[in-house]
PDB file of C-alpha atoms in Angstrom:
ATOM      1  CA  ASP H   1      53.206 280.370 -20.674  1.00  0.00           C
ATOM      2  CA  SER H   2      54.857 277.676 -21.628  1.00  0.00           C
ATOM      3  CA  GLY H   3      52.681 276.839 -24.558  1.00  0.00           C
ATOM      4  CA  VAL H   4      51.847 273.083 -22.695  1.00  0.00           C
ATOM      5  CA  THR H   5      47.617 273.602 -22.457  1.00  0.00           C
ATOM      6  CA  GLN H   6      45.741 271.124 -19.975  1.00  0.00           C
ATOM      7  CA  THR H   7      41.836 271.786 -19.586  1.00  0.00           C
ATOM      8  CA  PRO H   8      40.007 271.641 -17.872  1.00  0.00           C
ATOM      9  CA  LYS H   9      42.029 273.357 -14.550  1.00  0.00           C
ATOM     10  CA  HIS H  10      39.678 271.499 -12.086  1.00  0.00           C
ATOM     11  CA  LEU H  11      37.519 268.698 -11.522  1.00  0.00           C
ATOM     12  CA  ILE H  12      35.840 267.765  -8.579  1.00  0.00           C
ATOM     13  CA  THR H  13      34.233 264.018  -9.073  1.00  0.00           C
ATOM     14  CA  ALA H  14      33.348 261.133  -6.930  1.00  0.00           C
ATOM     15  CA  THR H  15      34.470 257.862  -6.559  1.00  0.00           C
ATOM     16  CA  GLY H  16      33.910 255.362  -8.731  1.00  0.00           C
ATOM     17  CA  GLN H  17      33.157 257.611 -11.951  1.00  0.00           C
ATOM     18  CA  ARG H  18      35.304 258.090 -14.852  1.00  0.00           C
ATOM     19  CA  VAL H  19      37.413 261.204 -16.237  1.00  0.00           C
ATOM     20  CA  THR H  20      39.870 262.541 -19.246  1.00  0.00           C
ATOM     21  CA  LEU H  21      42.107 264.990 -19.016  1.00  0.00           C
ATOM     22  CA  ARG H  22      43.337 266.226 -21.656  1.00  0.00           C
ATOM     23  CA  CYS H  23      47.010 267.874 -22.751  1.00  0.00           C
ATOM     24  CA  SER H  24      48.691 269.355 -26.115  1.00  0.00           C
ATOM     25  CA  PRO H  25      51.724 269.790 -26.275  1.00  0.00           C
ATOM     26  CA  ARG H  26      53.481 273.378 -27.663  1.00  0.00           C
ATOM     27  CA  SER H  27      54.114 273.971 -30.951  1.00  0.00           C
ATOM     28  CA  GLY H  28      56.884 270.961 -32.839  1.00  0.00           C
ATOM     29  CA  ASP H  29      56.786 269.157 -29.327  1.00  0.00           C
ATOM     30  CA  LEU H  30      56.522 265.556 -30.308  1.00  0.00           C
ATOM     31  CA  SER H  31      56.970 263.855 -27.270  1.00  0.00           C
ATOM     32  CA  VAL H  32      53.169 264.135 -24.288  1.00  0.00           C
ATOM     33  CA  TYR H  33      54.230 262.706 -20.580  1.00  0.00           C
ATOM     34  CA  TRP H  34      52.774 262.223 -17.513  1.00  0.00           C
ATOM     35  CA  TYR H  35      52.765 263.258 -14.582  1.00  0.00           C
ATOM     36  CA  GLN H  36      51.224 263.021 -10.611  1.00  0.00           C
ATOM     37  CA  GLN H  37      51.697 265.177  -8.410  1.00  0.00           C
ATOM     38  CA  SER H  38      49.628 264.829  -4.501  1.00  0.00           C
ATOM     39  CA  LEU H  39      49.714 266.828  -1.598  1.00  0.00           C
ATOM     40  CA  ASP H  40      53.678 268.104  -0.717  1.00  0.00           C
ATOM     41  CA  GLN H  41      54.603 265.203  -2.913  1.00  0.00           C
ATOM     42  CA  GLY H  42      56.666 265.118  -5.256  1.00  0.00           C
ATOM     43  CA  LEU H  43      56.620 264.150  -9.379  1.00  0.00           C
ATOM     44  CA  GLN H  44      55.226 260.610 -10.201  1.00  0.00           C
ATOM     45  CA  PHE H  45      56.188 260.101 -13.315  1.00  0.00           C
ATOM     46  CA  LEU H  46      52.864 258.047 -15.526  1.00  0.00           C
ATOM     47  CA  ILE H  47      53.437 257.142 -18.960  1.00  0.00           C
ATOM     48  CA  GLN H  48      54.480 258.979 -21.885  1.00  0.00           C
ATOM     49  CA  TYR H  49      53.965 259.351 -25.719  1.00  0.00           C
ATOM     50  CA  TYR H  50      55.952 260.048 -28.496  1.00  0.00           C
ATOM     51  CA  ASN H  51      54.455 261.212 -31.635  1.00  0.00           C
ATOM     52  CA  GLY H  52      51.019 259.166 -32.026  1.00  0.00           C
ATOM     53  CA  GLU H  53      53.184 255.983 -29.894  1.00  0.00           C
ATOM     54  CA  GLU H  54      53.875 254.647 -26.012  1.00  0.00           C
ATOM     55  CA  ARG H  55      57.310 255.547 -25.094  1.00  0.00           C
ATOM     56  CA  ALA H  56      57.511 254.733 -21.783  1.00  0.00           C
ATOM     57  CA  LYS H  57      55.684 253.640 -18.746  1.00  0.00           C
ATOM     58  CA  GLY H  58      55.850 254.031 -15.124  1.00  0.00           C
ATOM     59  CA  ASN H  59      54.065 253.938 -12.104  1.00  0.00           C
ATOM     60  CA  ILE H  60      50.740 253.897 -13.815  1.00  0.00           C
ATOM     61  CA  LEU H  61      47.631 252.135 -12.053  1.00  0.00           C
ATOM     62  CA  GLU H  62      45.512 249.505 -14.353  1.00  0.00           C
ATOM     63  CA  ARG H  63      42.652 251.845 -13.865  1.00  0.00           C
ATOM     64  CA  PHE H  64      44.963 254.707 -15.846  1.00  0.00           C
ATOM     65  CA  SER H  65      45.668 254.661 -19.425  1.00  0.00           C
ATOM     66  CA  ALA H  66      46.390 257.540 -21.982  1.00  0.00           C
ATOM     67  CA  GLN H  67      46.647 258.073 -25.558  1.00  0.00           C
ATOM     68  CA  GLN H  68      48.212 260.800 -28.188  1.00  0.00           C
ATOM     69  CA  PHE H  69      46.380 261.906 -31.194  1.00  0.00           C
ATOM     70  CA  PRO H  70      47.678 262.022 -35.076  1.00  0.00           C
ATOM     71  CA  ASP H  71      47.287 265.667 -34.213  1.00  0.00           C
ATOM     72  CA  LEU H  72      49.928 264.891 -31.146  1.00  0.00           C
ATOM     73  CA  HIS H  73      47.701 265.777 -28.328  1.00  0.00           C
ATOM     74  CA  SER H  74      47.295 263.778 -25.322  1.00  0.00           C
ATOM     75  CA  GLU H  75      44.341 262.731 -23.266  1.00  0.00           C
ATOM     76  CA  LEU H  76      44.922 260.585 -19.454  1.00  0.00           C
ATOM     77  CA  ASN H  77      41.956 258.619 -18.526  1.00  0.00           C
ATOM     78  CA  LEU H  78      41.620 257.330 -15.028  1.00  0.00           C
ATOM     79  CA  SER H  79      38.742 255.124 -14.185  1.00  0.00           C
ATOM     80  CA  SER H  80      37.267 253.716 -10.857  1.00  0.00           C
ATOM     81  CA  LEU H  81      38.358 256.976  -9.146  1.00  0.00           C
ATOM     82  CA  GLU H  82      38.768 256.776  -5.446  1.00  0.00           C
ATOM     83  CA  LEU H  83      39.791 259.390  -2.678  1.00  0.00           C
ATOM     84  CA  GLY H  84      44.122 258.159  -3.435  1.00  0.00           C
ATOM     85  CA  ASP H  85      43.159 259.797  -7.161  1.00  0.00           C
ATOM     86  CA  SER H  86      42.905 263.398  -5.900  1.00  0.00           C
ATOM     87  CA  ALA H  87      45.925 264.899  -7.121  1.00  0.00           C
ATOM     88  CA  LEU H  88      47.601 267.898  -9.120  1.00  0.00           C
ATOM     89  CA  TYR H  89      47.955 265.755 -12.991  1.00  0.00           C
ATOM     90  CA  PHE H  90      50.698 267.457 -15.185  1.00  0.00           C
ATOM     91  CA  CYS H  91      51.695 267.295 -18.586  1.00  0.00           C
ATOM     92  CA  ALA H  92      54.880 268.145 -20.110  1.00  0.00           C
ATOM     93  CA  SER H  93      56.239 268.484 -23.778  1.00  0.00           C
ATOM     94  CA  SER H  94      59.490 267.930 -25.291  1.00  0.00           C
ATOM     95  CA  LYS H  95      60.356 268.340 -28.727  1.00  0.00           C
ATOM     96  CA  THR H  96      61.704 264.471 -29.459  1.00  0.00           C
ATOM     97  CA  GLY H  97      61.131 260.933 -28.050  1.00  0.00           C
ATOM     98  CA  ASP H  98      63.868 260.378 -25.558  1.00  0.00           C
ATOM     99  CA  SER H  99      64.119 261.741 -22.330  1.00  0.00           C
ATOM    100  CA  ASN H 100      66.698 263.621 -22.175  1.00  0.00           C
ATOM    101  CA  GLN H 101      65.683 266.494 -23.377  1.00  0.00           C
ATOM    102  CA  PRO H 102      63.699 269.710 -21.998  1.00  0.00           C
ATOM    103  CA  GLN H 103      60.328 269.333 -20.482  1.00  0.00           C
ATOM    104  CA  HIS H 104      58.139 272.059 -20.365  1.00  0.00           C
ATOM    105  CA  PHE H 105      54.873 271.762 -18.046  1.00  0.00           C
ATOM    106  CA  GLY H 106      51.221 272.112 -18.135  1.00  0.00           C
ATOM    107  CA  ASP H 107      50.013 274.324 -15.239  1.00  0.00           C
ATOM    108  CA  GLY H 108      48.342 271.085 -14.674  1.00  0.00           C
ATOM    109  CA  THR H 109      44.840 269.680 -14.220  1.00  0.00           C
ATOM    110  CA  ARG H 110      43.678 269.275 -10.320  1.00  0.00           C
ATOM    111  CA  LEU H 111      41.386 266.204  -9.769  1.00  0.00           C
ATOM    112  CA  SER H 112      38.987 265.774  -6.347  1.00  0.00           C
ATOM    113  CA  ILE H 113      37.442 262.989  -5.607  1.00  0.00           C
ATOM    114  CA  LEU H 114      35.064 263.286  -3.100  1.00  0.00           C
TER     115      LEU H 114
ATOM    116  CA  GLY T   1      65.654 250.503  -9.436  1.00  0.00           C
ATOM    117  CA  GLU T   2      67.097 253.647  -9.993  1.00  0.00           C
ATOM    118  CA  ASN T   3      66.516 256.786  -8.016  1.00  0.00           C
ATOM    119  CA  VAL T   4      67.265 260.200  -7.505  1.00  0.00           C
ATOM    120  CA  GLU T   5      67.907 261.177  -3.714  1.00  0.00           C
ATOM    121  CA  GLN T   6      67.943 264.868  -2.939  1.00  0.00           C
ATOM    122  CA  HIS T   7      68.405 266.586   0.269  1.00  0.00           C
ATOM    123  CA  PRO T   8      67.579 268.305   2.068  1.00  0.00           C
ATOM    124  CA  SER T   9      64.074 268.216   1.861  1.00  0.00           C
ATOM    125  CA  THR T  10      63.793 271.720   3.863  1.00  0.00           C
ATOM    126  CA  LEU T  11      65.457 275.052   3.263  1.00  0.00           C
ATOM    127  CA  SER T  12      65.298 278.038   4.818  1.00  0.00           C
ATOM    128  CA  VAL T  13      68.185 280.873   4.018  1.00  0.00           C
ATOM    129  CA  GLN T  14      68.830 284.549   5.091  1.00  0.00           C
ATOM    130  CA  GLU T  15      67.926 286.796   2.174  1.00  0.00           C
ATOM    131  CA  GLY T  16      70.849 287.609   0.456  1.00  0.00           C
ATOM    132  CA  ASP T  17      72.909 283.963   1.767  1.00  0.00           C
ATOM    133  CA  SER T  18      73.984 281.180  -0.709  1.00  0.00           C
ATOM    134  CA  ALA T  19      71.767 278.024  -0.790  1.00  0.00           C
ATOM    135  CA  VAL T  20      71.953 274.648  -2.095  1.00  0.00           C
ATOM    136  CA  ILE T  21      70.704 271.602  -2.820  1.00  0.00           C
ATOM    137  CA  LYS T  22      72.520 268.453  -3.794  1.00  0.00           C
ATOM    138  CA  CYS T  23      71.000 265.185  -5.272  1.00  0.00           C
ATOM    139  CA  THR T  24      72.800 261.986  -6.196  1.00  0.00           C
ATOM    140  CA  TYR T  25      71.618 259.037  -8.427  1.00  0.00           C
ATOM    141  CA  SER T  26      72.120 255.972  -9.806  1.00  0.00           C
ATOM    142  CA  ASP T  27      71.880 255.199 -12.882  1.00  0.00           C
ATOM    143  CA  SER T  28      75.129 255.011 -14.791  1.00  0.00           C
ATOM    144  CA  ALA T  29      72.747 255.680 -18.041  1.00  0.00           C
ATOM    145  CA  SER T  30      72.206 259.284 -16.895  1.00  0.00           C
ATOM    146  CA  ASN T  31      73.630 261.865 -19.113  1.00  0.00           C
ATOM    147  CA  TYR T  32      70.782 264.904 -19.391  1.00  0.00           C
ATOM    148  CA  PHE T  33      70.358 266.968 -15.275  1.00  0.00           C
ATOM    149  CA  PRO T  34      68.121 269.423 -15.255  1.00  0.00           C
ATOM    150  CA  TRP T  35      66.496 271.538 -12.483  1.00  0.00           C
ATOM    151  CA  TYR T  36      62.611 272.790 -12.161  1.00  0.00           C
ATOM    152  CA  LYS T  37      61.446 275.587  -9.868  1.00  0.00           C
ATOM    153  CA  GLN T  38      57.988 274.896  -8.749  1.00  0.00           C
ATOM    154  CA  GLU T  39      55.936 278.026  -7.106  1.00  0.00           C
ATOM    155  CA  LEU T  40      52.538 277.314  -4.755  1.00  0.00           C
ATOM    156  CA  GLY T  41      50.393 276.008  -7.040  1.00  0.00           C
ATOM    157  CA  LYS T  42      51.890 276.348 -10.339  1.00  0.00           C
ATOM    158  CA  ARG T  43      53.803 274.581 -12.705  1.00  0.00           C
ATOM    159  CA  PRO T  44      57.154 272.957 -12.775  1.00  0.00           C
ATOM    160  CA  GLN T  45      60.116 275.691 -14.430  1.00  0.00           C
ATOM    161  CA  LEU T  46      63.251 274.001 -16.391  1.00  0.00           C
ATOM    162  CA  ILE T  47      65.679 276.918 -14.399  1.00  0.00           C
ATOM    163  CA  ILE T  48      68.603 275.400 -15.556  1.00  0.00           C
ATOM    164  CA  ASP T  49      70.280 272.316 -17.063  1.00  0.00           C
ATOM    165  CA  ILE T  50      73.543 270.271 -17.528  1.00  0.00           C
ATOM    166  CA  ARG T  51      74.416 267.593 -19.907  1.00  0.00           C
ATOM    167  CA  SER T  52      77.470 265.303 -18.895  1.00  0.00           C
ATOM    168  CA  ASN T  53      79.894 266.404 -20.704  1.00  0.00           C
ATOM    169  CA  VAL T  54      80.066 269.478 -18.628  1.00  0.00           C
ATOM    170  CA  GLY T  55      80.988 270.401 -15.131  1.00  0.00           C
ATOM    171  CA  GLU T  56      79.484 273.484 -14.032  1.00  0.00           C
ATOM    172  CA  LYS T  57      76.969 275.613 -15.762  1.00  0.00           C
ATOM    173  CA  LYS T  58      76.044 279.089 -15.021  1.00  0.00           C
ATOM    174  CA  ASP T  59      73.048 281.843 -15.288  1.00  0.00           C
ATOM    175  CA  GLN T  60      73.295 285.012 -13.629  1.00  0.00           C
ATOM    176  CA  ARG T  61      72.450 283.560  -9.834  1.00  0.00           C
ATOM    177  CA  ILE T  62      72.220 280.393 -10.127  1.00  0.00           C
ATOM    178  CA  ALA T  63      74.863 277.427 -10.359  1.00  0.00           C
ATOM    179  CA  VAL T  64      75.213 273.841 -11.729  1.00  0.00           C
ATOM    180  CA  THR T  65      78.065 271.229 -11.032  1.00  0.00           C
ATOM    181  CA  LEU T  66      77.838 267.767 -11.912  1.00  0.00           C
ATOM    182  CA  ASN T  67      80.604 264.540 -11.005  1.00  0.00           C
ATOM    183  CA  LYS T  68      80.359 261.946 -12.662  1.00  0.00           C
ATOM    184  CA  THR T  69      82.517 260.062 -11.046  1.00  0.00           C
ATOM    185  CA  ALA T  70      79.985 260.680  -7.107  1.00  0.00           C
ATOM    186  CA  LYS T  71      76.844 260.635  -9.348  1.00  0.00           C
ATOM    187  CA  HIS T  72      76.497 264.057  -7.411  1.00  0.00           C
ATOM    188  CA  PHE T  73      74.869 266.960  -8.971  1.00  0.00           C
ATOM    189  CA  SER T  74      74.141 270.312  -7.148  1.00  0.00           C
ATOM    190  CA  LEU T  75      72.442 273.487  -7.628  1.00  0.00           C
ATOM    191  CA  HIS T  76      73.418 276.988  -5.871  1.00  0.00           C
ATOM    192  CA  ILE T  77      71.582 280.053  -5.175  1.00  0.00           C
ATOM    193  CA  THR T  78      73.386 282.586  -4.697  1.00  0.00           C
ATOM    194  CA  GLU T  79      72.334 286.111  -2.890  1.00  0.00           C
ATOM    195  CA  THR T  80      69.059 284.533  -2.432  1.00  0.00           C
ATOM    196  CA  GLN T  81      65.889 286.851  -3.065  1.00  0.00           C
ATOM    197  CA  PRO T  82      62.169 285.910  -1.600  1.00  0.00           C
ATOM    198  CA  GLU T  83      61.322 285.150  -5.372  1.00  0.00           C
ATOM    199  CA  ASP T  84      63.816 282.519  -5.134  1.00  0.00           C
ATOM    200  CA  SER T  85      61.000 280.712  -1.965  1.00  0.00           C
ATOM    201  CA  ALA T  86      59.886 277.598  -4.158  1.00  0.00           C
ATOM    202  CA  VAL T  87      60.129 274.074  -4.677  1.00  0.00           C
ATOM    203  CA  TYR T  88      63.114 273.038  -6.096  1.00  0.00           C
ATOM    204  CA  PHE T  89      63.128 269.333  -7.993  1.00  0.00           C
ATOM    205  CA  CYS T  90      66.000 268.143  -9.646  1.00  0.00           C
ATOM    206  CA  ALA T  91      66.025 265.073 -11.954  1.00  0.00           C
ATOM    207  CA  ALA T  92      68.567 263.020 -13.593  1.00  0.00           C
ATOM    208  CA  SER T  93      67.229 261.496 -17.729  1.00  0.00           C
ATOM    209  CA  SER T  94      68.986 259.009 -19.933  1.00  0.00           C
ATOM    210  CA  ALA T  95      67.361 258.743 -23.557  1.00  0.00           C
ATOM    211  CA  SER T  96      64.795 256.041 -22.132  1.00  0.00           C
ATOM    212  CA  LYS T  97      64.180 257.466 -18.480  1.00  0.00           C
ATOM    213  CA  ILE T  98      63.472 260.110 -15.640  1.00  0.00           C
ATOM    214  CA  ILE T  99      63.780 260.191 -12.783  1.00  0.00           C
ATOM    215  CA  PHE T 100      62.648 263.229 -10.464  1.00  0.00           C
ATOM    216  CA  GLY T 101      64.168 264.010  -6.589  1.00  0.00           C
ATOM    217  CA  SER T 102      61.725 264.299  -4.240  1.00  0.00           C
ATOM    218  CA  GLY T 103      61.703 268.271  -4.256  1.00  0.00           C
ATOM    219  CA  THR T 104      63.523 270.748  -1.484  1.00  0.00           C
ATOM    220  CA  ARG T 105      61.741 273.359  -0.225  1.00  0.00           C
ATOM    221  CA  LEU T 106      63.549 276.430   0.052  1.00  0.00           C
ATOM    222  CA  SER T 107      61.894 279.294   2.268  1.00  0.00           C
ATOM    223  CA  ILE T 108      64.373 282.629   2.058  1.00  0.00           C
ATOM    224  CA  ARG T 109      63.784 285.264   5.482  1.00  0.00           C
ATOM    225  CA  PRO T 110      64.133 288.312   5.293  1.00  0.00           C
TER     226      PRO T 110
END
């Protein structure tokens, strides 16, 4: 158990819909990272939040957005969903805002678009 | 832009033999190099990491080496076991960004 909690574990929805994925970081960690992993692909960095503020942005589509709340949990919002958005979405957390720290991953949310 | 190249993409070794996975990075500001192991359907797990002020680090059967001049770092697994079968990801990070390699699928043959 990494201490990072992601909900839901599975999500099935249709094209055009909007979903919200949730992540609670490990106790004491201030940064949250979001990654997308398509089938048999690598980890694509989407976005990082540190202590409530956006810290770094990767290959995140305009249809996607995220935020981190005062209790440090984070939500990733995906809208106007397309078939290609089907993937595993991982959240990871680390202690500080610097990227050169160990990251601890949650178990992921598997998103399936029908 | 910056990237991390990882080789090979697939690797099959006999149980008990050694496995080596290599990564090359381009961002000179990178100073932290973690390795993650991802078993099928599971989350990536940090197995070992190294910082740029160190050339080699070992943890039981796993070791990582870093050549800052050449911008290469490698993962070495000795005496491989069936439970080592997984996808391994390298990453190179600075304070402002982390970039992952594309992964190596390691299979251990009995």
